[in-house]
Tab-separated table of C-alpha atoms in Angstrom:
chain	number	residue	atom	x	y	z
A	1	MET	CA	-4.241	-21.366	-4.565
A	2	LYS	CA	-6.697	-20.685	-1.730
A	3	GLN	CA	-8.920	-17.632	-1.898
A	4	PHE	CA	-6.620	-14.725	-1.340
A	5	SER	CA	-7.939	-11.458	0.126
A	6	ILE	CA	-6.153	-8.232	-0.707
A	7	VAL	CA	-6.513	-4.564	0.149
A	8	ILE	CA	-5.238	-2.175	-2.500
A	9	ALA	CA	-4.674	1.201	-0.835
A	10	ASN	CA	-3.843	3.868	-3.384
A	11	ASP	CA	-5.176	7.403	-3.680
A	12	ILE	CA	-5.063	7.276	-7.485
A	13	GLU	CA	-8.192	5.375	-8.489
A	14	THR	CA	-6.910	4.505	-11.958
A	15	ARG	CA	-3.747	3.002	-10.437
A	16	ALA	CA	-5.756	0.975	-7.899
A	17	SER	CA	-8.006	-0.295	-10.700
A	18	GLU	CA	-4.990	-1.152	-12.866
A	19	ILE	CA	-3.485	-3.222	-10.045
A	20	GLU	CA	-6.873	-4.855	-9.403
A	21	SER	CA	-7.342	-5.779	-13.087
A	22	PHE	CA	-3.844	-7.191	-13.294
A	23	LEU	CA	-4.387	-9.355	-10.207
A	24	LYS	CA	-7.784	-10.607	-11.377
A	25	ASP	CA	-6.271	-11.528	-14.748
A	26	ASN	CA	-3.603	-13.614	-13.006
A	27	TYR	CA	-5.442	-15.144	-10.051
A	28	SER	CA	-8.892	-16.689	-10.239
A	29	ASP	CA	-9.738	-16.994	-6.561
A	30	ILE	CA	-9.034	-13.519	-5.271
A	31	LYS	CA	-11.041	-10.978	-3.295
A	32	ILE	CA	-9.984	-7.338	-3.577
A	33	ILE	CA	-11.047	-4.296	-1.608
A	34	LYS	CA	-9.832	-0.871	-2.721
A	35	LYS	CA	-9.272	2.047	-0.372
A	36	PHE	CA	-8.167	5.541	-1.328
A	37	SER	CA	-7.162	7.313	1.896
A	38	TYR	CA	-5.208	6.921	5.104
A	39	LYS	CA	-8.273	6.822	7.383
A	40	ASP	CA	-10.286	4.383	5.235
A	41	THR	CA	-7.322	2.060	4.823
A	42	LEU	CA	-6.454	2.080	8.501
A	43	LYS	CA	-10.048	1.364	9.527
A	44	GLU	CA	-10.293	-1.542	7.070
A	45	ILE	CA	-7.090	-3.284	8.078
A	46	LEU	CA	-7.636	-2.850	11.813
A	47	THR	CA	-11.097	-4.422	11.672
A	48	ARG	CA	-10.840	-7.211	9.079
A	49	ASN	CA	-8.413	-9.947	8.136
A	50	PHE	CA	-6.542	-9.972	4.851
A	51	ASP	CA	-3.771	-11.998	3.280
A	52	LEU	CA	-2.042	-9.008	1.703
A	53	ILE	CA	-2.054	-5.225	1.661
A	54	ILE	CA	-0.682	-3.348	-1.342
A	55	LEU	CA	-0.042	0.008	0.279
A	56	ASP	CA	0.752	3.342	-1.314
A	57	ILE	CA	3.121	5.470	0.744
A	58	THR	CA	1.491	8.869	0.060
A	59	MET	CA	-2.288	9.303	0.447
A	60	PRO	CA	-4.763	11.945	1.613
A	61	THR	CA	-6.129	11.765	5.138
A	62	TYR	CA	-9.718	11.287	3.923
A	63	PHE	CA	-11.164	10.116	0.623
A	64	ASN	CA	-12.889	12.570	-1.664
A	65	LYS	CA	-13.260	12.151	-5.430
A	66	GLU	CA	-11.687	15.575	-5.818
A	67	MET	CA	-8.329	14.629	-4.310
A	68	PHE	CA	-7.245	18.170	-3.538
A	69	SER	CA	-10.563	19.355	-2.131
A	70	PRO	CA	-10.709	20.524	1.501
A	71	GLU	CA	-12.746	17.408	2.366
A	72	SER	CA	-9.751	15.196	1.552
A	73	GLY	CA	-7.750	16.654	4.389
A	74	THR	CA	-4.048	17.088	3.962
A	75	MET	CA	-1.892	14.845	1.851
A	76	ARG	CA	0.088	12.564	4.129
A	77	SER	CA	3.468	12.060	2.521
A	78	LEU	CA	4.148	9.063	4.772
A	79	ALA	CA	0.607	7.691	5.173
A	80	GLY	CA	1.715	4.147	4.332
A	81	ILE	CA	4.536	4.305	6.865
A	82	ASN	CA	2.112	5.631	9.497
A	83	ILE	CA	-0.189	2.693	8.729
A	84	LEU	CA	2.695	0.216	9.131
A	85	GLU	CA	3.516	1.764	12.504
A	86	ARG	CA	-0.092	1.486	13.658
A	87	MET	CA	-0.301	-2.120	12.441
A	88	PHE	CA	2.810	-2.897	14.479
A	89	ILE	CA	1.384	-1.266	17.616
A	90	GLU	CA	-1.927	-3.111	17.178
A	91	LYS	CA	-0.133	-6.406	16.375
A	92	ARG	CA	-1.827	-6.632	12.974
A	93	TYR	CA	0.999	-8.406	11.157
A	94	ILE	CA	-0.562	-8.610	7.697
A	95	ASN	CA	1.782	-9.202	4.762
A	96	THR	CA	2.292	-5.803	3.161
A	97	ILE	CA	3.918	-4.569	-0.017
A	98	LEU	CA	4.577	-0.857	-0.288
A	99	PHE	CA	3.817	0.420	-3.793
A	100	THR	CA	4.846	3.913	-4.845
A	101	GLY	CA	5.554	6.040	-7.866
A	102	LEU	CA	7.654	8.474	-5.826
A	103	GLU	CA	11.252	8.353	-4.727
A	104	THR	CA	11.282	11.409	-2.452
A	105	PHE	CA	9.084	12.020	0.586
A	106	TYR	CA	8.786	14.611	3.349
A	107	ASP	CA	8.094	13.910	6.999
A	108	LYS	CA	5.900	16.044	9.293
A	109	HIS	CA	8.876	18.357	9.926
A	110	ASN	CA	9.347	18.790	6.163
A	111	LEU	CA	12.596	16.821	6.206
A	112	GLN	CA	13.315	15.080	2.925
A	113	LEU	CA	13.462	11.287	2.872
A	114	THR	CA	14.556	9.211	-0.091
A	115	ILE	CA	13.213	5.821	-1.051
A	116	ASP	CA	16.465	4.394	0.374
A	117	ASP	CA	15.606	5.963	3.750
A	118	ILE	CA	12.159	4.362	3.566
A	119	ILE	CA	13.653	0.953	2.707
A	120	ILE	CA	15.940	1.116	5.750
A	121	PHE	CA	13.129	2.304	8.052
A	122	VAL	CA	10.590	-0.390	7.108
A	123	LYS	CA	13.053	-3.244	7.713
A	124	LYS	CA	11.886	-3.240	11.330
A	125	PHE	CA	8.428	-4.346	10.181
A	126	SER	CA	8.874	-8.023	9.328
A	127	PHE	CA	5.399	-8.112	7.772
A	128	CYS	CA	6.433	-5.490	5.190
A	129	LYS	CA	7.703	-7.849	2.525
A	130	SER	CA	8.828	-5.462	-0.190
A	131	ILE	CA	8.712	-2.042	-1.767
A	132	ILE	CA	7.743	-1.812	-5.411
A	133	ILE	CA	8.639	1.415	-7.156
A	134	ASP	CA	6.416	2.093	-10.144
A	135	ASN	CA	8.742	3.835	-12.546
A	136	GLY	CA	6.305	3.564	-15.439
A	137	GLU	CA	7.564	0.190	-16.633
A	138	ARG	CA	4.388	-1.851	-16.294
A	139	THR	CA	5.979	-5.275	-16.726
A	140	ILE	CA	8.572	-4.576	-14.017
A	141	TRP	CA	6.046	-3.840	-11.252
A	142	GLN	CA	3.749	-6.595	-12.481
A	143	ASN	CA	6.514	-9.214	-12.400
A	144	ARG	CA	7.618	-8.105	-8.932
A	145	LEU	CA	4.061	-8.164	-7.628
A	146	ILE	CA	3.439	-11.702	-8.901
A	147	LYS	CA	6.741	-12.864	-7.425
A	148	TYR	CA	5.884	-11.489	-3.982
A	149	ILE	CA	2.308	-12.787	-3.996
A	150	ASN	CA	3.484	-16.239	-4.986
A	151	ASN	CA	6.121	-16.198	-2.216
A	152	ILE	CA	3.613	-15.037	0.386
A	153	ASN	CA	1.022	-17.595	-0.686
A	154	GLN	CA	3.335	-20.630	-0.392
């Protein structure tokens, strides 16, 4: 396997670190960058090249250790979707896996979207390879993540 560069974008630091540890345990030649907000993630992926983005759907606008502090800006329920849209506009077709622990989201008009709505919507982004729902079963998300990385890296 060639060196594989990955961005893990997740506002929950412990979750990002758990994904990072899992990947490092399973792949020896891997470079990982972690981002915790919409703005930081967008800046990173628009300015550098990566093989894969593991992208949370809901993130704060800005990163602040105190997630709900005023400096974090508002929580963006569809931050990951907004990032996919921007990637598409900018022609940054980087393999992406959406990773979420939620199954219900709200758009900017406070309309409820289900994970099924998200799955249908992201089909238009050919670079979005999958959605992994973290339902607390560690081995399920881990097995799915390895499967998708191995498919992407072939």
